[in-house]
């Protein structure tokens, strides 16, 4: 056994817990999880059955933590997990799993399969069996600060640009602000409209907010590669920044995994409850809407539909908020089939979009989204995750579908009353 | 009194006609499932048969079998058959006693060596070299082995001789076994029952005397003709079983209506005997007809078959080991959980924080 | 709607069902009759050895019908031998001295064997008749 | 060994051994599984997860939207087979009598004719799910020896029970003994195969529901 494999197995021994044991013992091989997985439904290849993606983990569980499995192992009757096997499984665990959790939502015995994939990735990454693309993203996030290699000066340039554009000040490191706004590097590079939208919305709502010079990047490639040690390094920056600036709430940007990393995994990674709240931008906007702090004018009249990011609906519980927000500014909002809780993944979540060699499979799986879209034929597609947005745009382009994709926050910003003076000034 | 040499002569003496005898043979043939035409052959052969020597040894028994045969209400013919045989040794019935009886036994064995029929009732004690049951200072085991040597055939009469019976019941202190467990080289007919149906023994004897053959036997050594079907198959309450009408207690409406006694523990479905057709006490009735389930007395180990009043489908022995098993299971479980926790703890303390360079192999 | 006790109930007991066994008995009797005619071989069937239902017996009885002869035999109980509508086919019922049925047969024979006196019996009868005559002559 | 001795063994010693192994196995496995524990979730709940675990235990019995259409055989076959099995096991008069004998608890039974029908329906459904397992690429791909084996040990008690009641093939006694024996086989293998899902299913659904409840995911 190679040292790296040994390390991987040891990590798996650490992460295997009662839920995983319960899940493996409950599986009756009914195959329904395959029906929920777009990599299976679009390719028809049984190897993409979600529970099968966990086979090495199952064997380690059995060999290490069950009496019969240990006896079998002692008698030399069980098949050990090897580097070659993990190498083969890399495609199944990373390329063909976006941690979308549809399988977890349908499993009749209640297995949280994606919970297990997440844990399995701990061992896979420790054993060195993670894809190059995600490794690179982790590398850049840890060493530079952002998966796309964006540094503070780039953000500052953006800030200046937005300030000029909106005439509003973008606060940086403002201690005691109510909200600390996080960005994803995709937004910094590809969708600069987001920062402007935030500035205007906050201004209109009369809330204090700030960016943090040591923690502006919300995405956490450590979660995607599935390595808690590295994810902790990344999330700690945000925790430190938020605590230093004494903010009440940290706002996760339009990015699914950033939200999961911060909202659900963060406290567990640093090992203590947060002293601040974490909210997704849509949750904040919905709160503003409820308190009547979000005033908009005019309506979109073209046909809109909403793509639910998996980490928001199935893993985050944010389902109704985007719908309420869209209905405030749109007249012709339609739902795709399976939308909401059971929405299909864009095909690029969970770090999959960073895997170059997985592109072909990703595009194949995108046919699911294509058929969903064809069922409603929208003029534009709204979403609330920068990663979804990029993957959707790639897929739509590949299938030559002319449907522009927009972020919900910036769409709302477009409907803010023009040049409205901040209240009380 | 001088005995007649053949049955024919005996009948004539008693003023019994040949036709009466044929009729009797017809009924025996019917019982033994021989073709009806056999009745005539039987009548002829039996009429001319010489008195065969019969030696009857009682072992661990209660004399119930002897009672059953001798108190049979059948007419004189069956008694006559017994008259016909030369019952050279039968402790209970014979007049001789002590040394006289022993001498008679040995004389008969010597005189008829290789030809006599040996009837055994009672099981054979094997514990302490058979010391649990002795006659004239010799163990039954010894007597059986000696008597069997010269026997033409052996009839194991009653459940004890056939299968070990009540002496063999758990915990079997005397090491009781069946005749067939000891004797392997002689034809043995088992006529189980506690007691057995009297007419069966006359039927077997009649066939042996007539044709020199033993009836066809099933895998337990019982005459197929008598033990071929279960009490249940021939039971007059069977239609109620098929309709699912069961008496639940011995005094409920169902019991009064004569419904099936299955749920009250009737062993009819697993007991192979002819009680339901031949009946008992001069064909008056049989146990089920009197409102009590069959206890399966003619089956092996009937005493230990889970209680007379427990339905066949019920667990005999409600979960004796359940508590022990549960405790043992919990103990195993706890032991494994400690081992697992130790293993997990070891893995945790051996944790090396993953650094970027560790992502590469 | 009728009340529950107005709903007619019919109970079918197994004795009211034909099992098909009786058919087979008839066929066998026909075969036996042929053998009796061709080779003079007699045959018989033990009715108690067959699993006939009550209905089977009634049906069989009806099929066989009645012939001209009925013989009563008193030998250790009454027996009744009845000729059926088919000459050579006899229904035989033996009872013992307590009137229990001990055998129930179909016999296929010109005359049931039990009716024909045995040579020895006739011889003995003849002897005792002669003795009787002698005694009478001597007595006069 | 004759029929009575066979029956005596299966309803005496055999049953004791089987129930013993079953209880031992169930407790051992439950400890083995759930003693592994899990870390406390330190993230702030969206709202108290409350009874979400219990809700999921029940709600997961219904197909999520769209799934019934994708795999009708799994769902309908599965429902018929599980419900049929439950009816046959728990609502057949002799079985209730058995439970009453063991525990003193009893409840009304369904008519035998209905149970008989249910047994046939259950077996039909089991055959259908078996055929589905053979035909469907995913199921066939996932299937191991254990899948075929557990199907068989589940099917046999229904088949032998039905045959005993119907007086088919073998004498009632032998069939009854085989029926009890097949149930014993089922009891013995249950804790050590995927059949153990009859216990862990509740734990698994509860964990899943609890996590979802914590996050405010509507399930």
PDB file of N, CA, C and O in Angstrom, chain C residues 67-108:
ATOM      1  N   UNK C  67     -80.339 -56.883  -9.833  1.00  0.00           N
ATOM      2  CA  UNK C  67     -80.685 -58.040 -10.679  1.00  0.00           C
ATOM      3  C   UNK C  67     -81.771 -58.863 -10.004  1.00  0.00           C
ATOM      4  O   UNK C  67     -82.531 -58.356  -9.178  1.00  0.00           O
ATOM      5  N   UNK C  68     -81.774 -60.151 -10.337  1.00  0.00           N
ATOM      6  CA  UNK C  68     -82.876 -60.992  -9.862  1.00  0.00           C
ATOM      7  C   UNK C  68     -82.563 -61.701  -8.550  1.00  0.00           C
ATOM      8  O   UNK C  68     -83.447 -62.146  -7.858  1.00  0.00           O
ATOM      9  N   UNK C  69     -81.251 -61.827  -8.245  1.00  0.00           N
ATOM     10  CA  UNK C  69     -80.870 -62.674  -7.116  1.00  0.00           C
ATOM     11  C   UNK C  69     -80.422 -61.851  -5.915  1.00  0.00           C
ATOM     12  O   UNK C  69     -79.691 -60.875  -6.054  1.00  0.00           O
ATOM     13  N   UNK C  70     -80.876 -62.245  -4.759  1.00  0.00           N
ATOM     14  CA  UNK C  70     -80.321 -61.696  -3.537  1.00  0.00           C
ATOM     15  C   UNK C  70     -80.140 -62.843  -2.561  1.00  0.00           C
ATOM     16  O   UNK C  70     -81.074 -63.583  -2.289  1.00  0.00           O
ATOM     17  N   UNK C  71     -78.903 -63.028  -2.105  1.00  0.00           N
ATOM     18  CA  UNK C  71     -78.616 -64.169  -1.235  1.00  0.00           C
ATOM     19  C   UNK C  71     -78.308 -63.666   0.169  1.00  0.00           C
ATOM     20  O   UNK C  71     -77.509 -62.750   0.342  1.00  0.00           O
ATOM     21  N   UNK C  72     -78.960 -64.244   1.157  1.00  0.00           N
ATOM     22  CA  UNK C  72     -78.634 -63.938   2.539  1.00  0.00           C
ATOM     23  C   UNK C  72     -77.818 -65.095   3.066  1.00  0.00           C
ATOM     24  O   UNK C  72     -78.152 -66.269   2.858  1.00  0.00           O
ATOM     25  N   UNK C  73     -76.733 -64.768   3.751  1.00  0.00           N
ATOM     26  CA  UNK C  73     -75.843 -65.806   4.224  1.00  0.00           C
ATOM     27  C   UNK C  73     -75.626 -65.581   5.705  1.00  0.00           C
ATOM     28  O   UNK C  73     -75.223 -64.493   6.112  1.00  0.00           O
ATOM     29  N   UNK C  74     -75.927 -66.576   6.521  1.00  0.00           N
ATOM     30  CA  UNK C  74     -75.682 -66.389   7.923  1.00  0.00           C
ATOM     31  C   UNK C  74     -74.497 -67.232   8.347  1.00  0.00           C
ATOM     32  O   UNK C  74     -74.569 -68.442   8.440  1.00  0.00           O
ATOM     33  N   UNK C  75     -73.382 -66.591   8.513  1.00  0.00           N
ATOM     34  CA  UNK C  75     -72.175 -67.286   8.956  1.00  0.00           C
ATOM     35  C   UNK C  75     -71.400 -66.309   9.807  1.00  0.00           C
ATOM     36  O   UNK C  75     -70.765 -65.412   9.273  1.00  0.00           O
ATOM     37  N   UNK C  76     -71.497 -66.458  11.089  1.00  0.00           N
ATOM     38  CA  UNK C  76     -70.841 -65.498  11.996  1.00  0.00           C
ATOM     39  C   UNK C  76     -71.310 -64.096  11.700  1.00  0.00           C
ATOM     40  O   UNK C  76     -70.509 -63.185  11.530  1.00  0.00           O
ATOM     41  N   UNK C  77     -72.625 -63.935  11.584  1.00  0.00           N
ATOM     42  CA  UNK C  77     -73.188 -62.625  11.207  1.00  0.00           C
ATOM     43  C   UNK C  77     -73.769 -62.720   9.810  1.00  0.00           C
ATOM     44  O   UNK C  77     -73.440 -63.636   9.042  1.00  0.00           O
ATOM     45  N   UNK C  78     -74.674 -61.805   9.514  1.00  0.00           N
ATOM     46  CA  UNK C  78     -75.336 -61.854   8.220  1.00  0.00           C
ATOM     47  C   UNK C  78     -74.478 -61.241   7.117  1.00  0.00           C
ATOM     48  O   UNK C  78     -73.824 -60.241   7.316  1.00  0.00           O
ATOM     49  N   UNK C  79     -74.535 -61.913   5.939  1.00  0.00           N
ATOM     50  CA  UNK C  79     -73.945 -61.297   4.744  1.00  0.00           C
ATOM     51  C   UNK C  79     -75.037 -61.192   3.704  1.00  0.00           C
ATOM     52  O   UNK C  79     -75.936 -62.034   3.678  1.00  0.00           O
ATOM     53  N   UNK C  80     -74.965 -60.178   2.882  1.00  0.00           N
ATOM     54  CA  UNK C  80     -75.928 -60.032   1.796  1.00  0.00           C
ATOM     55  C   UNK C  80     -75.163 -59.992   0.487  1.00  0.00           C
ATOM     56  O   UNK C  80     -74.231 -59.206   0.332  1.00  0.00           O
ATOM     57  N   UNK C  81     -75.534 -60.867  -0.435  1.00  0.00           N
ATOM     58  CA  UNK C  81     -74.908 -60.877  -1.758  1.00  0.00           C
ATOM     59  C   UNK C  81     -75.998 -60.559  -2.766  1.00  0.00           C
ATOM     60  O   UNK C  81     -76.976 -61.302  -2.891  1.00  0.00           O
ATOM     61  N   UNK C  82     -75.852 -59.452  -3.450  1.00  0.00           N
ATOM     62  CA  UNK C  82     -76.906 -59.009  -4.355  1.00  0.00           C
ATOM     63  C   UNK C  82     -76.401 -59.006  -5.789  1.00  0.00           C
ATOM     64  O   UNK C  82     -75.331 -58.452  -6.070  1.00  0.00           O
ATOM     65  N   UNK C  83     -77.159 -59.604  -6.653  1.00  0.00           N
ATOM     66  CA  UNK C  83     -76.808 -59.531  -8.070  1.00  0.00           C
ATOM     67  C   UNK C  83     -77.175 -58.138  -8.571  1.00  0.00           C
ATOM     68  O   UNK C  83     -78.216 -57.601  -8.217  1.00  0.00           O
ATOM     69  N   UNK C  84     -76.308 -57.553  -9.365  1.00  0.00           N
ATOM     70  CA  UNK C  84     -76.622 -56.241  -9.926  1.00  0.00           C
ATOM     71  C   UNK C  84     -77.375 -56.444 -11.228  1.00  0.00           C
ATOM     72  O   UNK C  84     -77.655 -57.580 -11.621  1.00  0.00           O
ATOM     73  N   UNK C  85     -77.706 -55.347 -11.891  1.00  0.00           N
ATOM     74  CA  UNK C  85     -78.416 -55.437 -13.163  1.00  0.00           C
ATOM     75  C   UNK C  85     -77.558 -56.146 -14.207  1.00  0.00           C
ATOM     76  O   UNK C  85     -78.064 -56.545 -15.258  1.00  0.00           O
ATOM     77  N   UNK C  86     -76.251 -56.290 -13.922  1.00  0.00           N
ATOM     78  CA  UNK C  86     -75.370 -56.968 -14.863  1.00  0.00           C
ATOM     79  C   UNK C  86     -75.067 -58.352 -14.316  1.00  0.00           C
ATOM     80  O   UNK C  86     -74.349 -58.491 -13.321  1.00  0.00           O
ATOM     81  N   UNK C  87     -75.591 -59.374 -14.926  1.00  0.00           N
ATOM     82  CA  UNK C  87     -75.370 -60.733 -14.419  1.00  0.00           C
ATOM     83  C   UNK C  87     -73.870 -61.000 -14.328  1.00  0.00           C
ATOM     84  O   UNK C  87     -73.109 -60.628 -15.219  1.00  0.00           O
ATOM     85  N   UNK C  88     -73.491 -61.653 -13.262  1.00  0.00           N
ATOM     86  CA  UNK C  88     -72.064 -61.926 -13.049  1.00  0.00           C
ATOM     87  C   UNK C  88     -71.395 -60.879 -12.183  1.00  0.00           C
ATOM     88  O   UNK C  88     -70.267 -61.049 -11.761  1.00  0.00           O
ATOM     89  N   UNK C  89     -72.086 -59.776 -11.966  1.00  0.00           N
ATOM     90  CA  UNK C  89     -71.533 -58.732 -11.088  1.00  0.00           C
ATOM     91  C   UNK C  89     -72.340 -58.727  -9.794  1.00  0.00           C
ATOM     92  O   UNK C  89     -73.552 -58.524  -9.820  1.00  0.00           O
ATOM     93  N   UNK C  90     -71.629 -58.972  -8.690  1.00  0.00           N
ATOM     94  CA  UNK C  90     -72.296 -59.094  -7.397  1.00  0.00           C
ATOM     95  C   UNK C  90     -71.803 -58.020  -6.440  1.00  0.00           C
ATOM     96  O   UNK C  90     -70.630 -57.678  -6.415  1.00  0.00           O
ATOM     97  N   UNK C  91     -72.765 -57.548  -5.650  1.00  0.00           N
ATOM     98  CA  UNK C  91     -72.373 -56.624  -4.597  1.00  0.00           C
ATOM     99  C   UNK C  91     -72.446 -57.428  -3.299  1.00  0.00           C
ATOM    100  O   UNK C  91     -73.465 -58.019  -2.978  1.00  0.00           O
ATOM    101  N   UNK C  92     -71.292 -57.457  -2.576  1.00  0.00           N
ATOM    102  CA  UNK C  92     -71.205 -58.313  -1.400  1.00  0.00           C
ATOM    103  C   UNK C  92     -70.943 -57.462  -0.160  1.00  0.00           C
ATOM    104  O   UNK C  92     -70.048 -56.634  -0.142  1.00  0.00           O
ATOM    105  N   UNK C  93     -71.776 -57.700   0.859  1.00  0.00           N
ATOM    106  CA  UNK C  93     -71.605 -56.956   2.104  1.00  0.00           C
ATOM    107  C   UNK C  93     -71.553 -57.968   3.247  1.00  0.00           C
ATOM    108  O   UNK C  93     -72.521 -58.683   3.499  1.00  0.00           O
ATOM    109  N   UNK C  94     -70.370 -58.069   3.887  1.00  0.00           N
ATOM    110  CA  UNK C  94     -70.235 -58.997   5.006  1.00  0.00           C
ATOM    111  C   UNK C  94     -70.382 -58.260   6.324  1.00  0.00           C
ATOM    112  O   UNK C  94     -69.748 -57.227   6.528  1.00  0.00           O
ATOM    113  N   UNK C  95     -71.207 -58.799   7.224  1.00  0.00           N
ATOM    114  CA  UNK C  95     -71.297 -58.248   8.570  1.00  0.00           C
ATOM    115  C   UNK C  95     -70.921 -59.319   9.580  1.00  0.00           C
ATOM    116  O   UNK C  95     -71.120 -60.503   9.328  1.00  0.00           O
ATOM    117  N   UNK C  96     -70.367 -58.882  10.724  1.00  0.00           N
ATOM    118  CA  UNK C  96     -70.012 -59.880  11.723  1.00  0.00           C
ATOM    119  C   UNK C  96     -71.177 -60.075  12.690  1.00  0.00           C
ATOM    120  O   UNK C  96     -72.265 -59.515  12.495  1.00  0.00           O
ATOM    121  N   UNK C  97     -70.917 -60.873  13.729  1.00  0.00           N
ATOM    122  CA  UNK C  97     -72.034 -61.224  14.610  1.00  0.00           C
ATOM    123  C   UNK C  97     -72.525 -60.033  15.434  1.00  0.00           C
ATOM    124  O   UNK C  97     -73.478 -60.144  16.180  1.00  0.00           O
ATOM    125  N   UNK C  98     -71.819 -58.905  15.339  1.00  0.00           N
ATOM    126  CA  UNK C  98     -72.313 -57.721  16.009  1.00  0.00           C
ATOM    127  C   UNK C  98     -72.871 -56.714  14.996  1.00  0.00           C
ATOM    128  O   UNK C  98     -73.019 -55.525  15.295  1.00  0.00           O
ATOM    129  N   UNK C  99     -73.107 -57.244  13.791  1.00  0.00           N
ATOM    130  CA  UNK C  99     -73.708 -56.456  12.726  1.00  0.00           C
ATOM    131  C   UNK C  99     -72.811 -55.320  12.219  1.00  0.00           C
ATOM    132  O   UNK C  99     -73.287 -54.345  11.645  1.00  0.00           O
ATOM    133  N   UNK C 100     -71.497 -55.439  12.452  1.00  0.00           N
ATOM    134  CA  UNK C 100     -70.592 -54.437  11.880  1.00  0.00           C
ATOM    135  C   UNK C 100     -70.196 -54.868  10.486  1.00  0.00           C
ATOM    136  O   UNK C 100     -69.974 -56.057  10.249  1.00  0.00           O
ATOM    137  N   UNK C 101     -70.094 -53.926   9.583  1.00  0.00           N
ATOM    138  CA  UNK C 101     -69.639 -54.265   8.239  1.00  0.00           C
ATOM    139  C   UNK C 101     -68.154 -54.612   8.328  1.00  0.00           C
ATOM    140  O   UNK C 101     -67.349 -53.812   8.804  1.00  0.00           O
ATOM    141  N   UNK C 102     -67.770 -55.804   7.917  1.00  0.00           N
ATOM    142  CA  UNK C 102     -66.350 -56.163   7.957  1.00  0.00           C
ATOM    143  C   UNK C 102     -65.732 -56.176   6.564  1.00  0.00           C
ATOM    144  O   UNK C 102     -64.523 -56.103   6.423  1.00  0.00           O
ATOM    145  N   UNK C 103     -66.569 -56.287   5.538  1.00  0.00           N
ATOM    146  CA  UNK C 103     -66.026 -56.206   4.181  1.00  0.00           C
ATOM    147  C   UNK C 103     -67.139 -55.806   3.234  1.00  0.00           C
ATOM    148  O   UNK C 103     -68.296 -56.175   3.441  1.00  0.00           O
ATOM    149  N   UNK C 104     -66.763 -55.032   2.225  1.00  0.00           N
ATOM    150  CA  UNK C 104     -67.741 -54.592   1.239  1.00  0.00           C
ATOM    151  C   UNK C 104     -67.062 -54.704  -0.120  1.00  0.00           C
ATOM    152  O   UNK C 104     -66.063 -54.030  -0.371  1.00  0.00           O
ATOM    153  N   UNK C 105     -67.587 -55.610  -0.925  1.00  0.00           N
ATOM    154  CA  UNK C 105     -66.879 -55.954  -2.153  1.00  0.00           C
ATOM    155  C   UNK C 105     -67.785 -55.912  -3.369  1.00  0.00           C
ATOM    156  O   UNK C 105     -69.001 -56.057  -3.257  1.00  0.00           O
ATOM    157  N   UNK C 106     -67.172 -55.765  -4.521  1.00  0.00           N
ATOM    158  CA  UNK C 106     -67.827 -56.090  -5.778  1.00  0.00           C
ATOM    159  C   UNK C 106     -67.172 -57.384  -6.240  1.00  0.00           C
ATOM    160  O   UNK C 106     -65.948 -57.454  -6.333  1.00  0.00           O
ATOM    161  N   UNK C 107     -67.939 -58.414  -6.453  1.00  0.00           N
ATOM    162  CA  UNK C 107     -67.349 -59.655  -6.975  1.00  0.00           C
ATOM    163  C   UNK C 107     -67.849 -59.890  -8.386  1.00  0.00           C
ATOM    164  O   UNK C 107     -69.038 -59.705  -8.687  1.00  0.00           O
ATOM    165  N   UNK C 108     -66.936 -60.294  -9.239  1.00  0.00           N
ATOM    166  CA  UNK C 108     -67.319 -60.627 -10.613  1.00  0.00           C
ATOM    167  C   UNK C 108     -67.110 -62.130 -10.782  1.00  0.00           C
ATOM    168  O   UNK C 108     -65.972 -62.614 -10.812  1.00  0.00           O
TER     169      UNK C 108
END
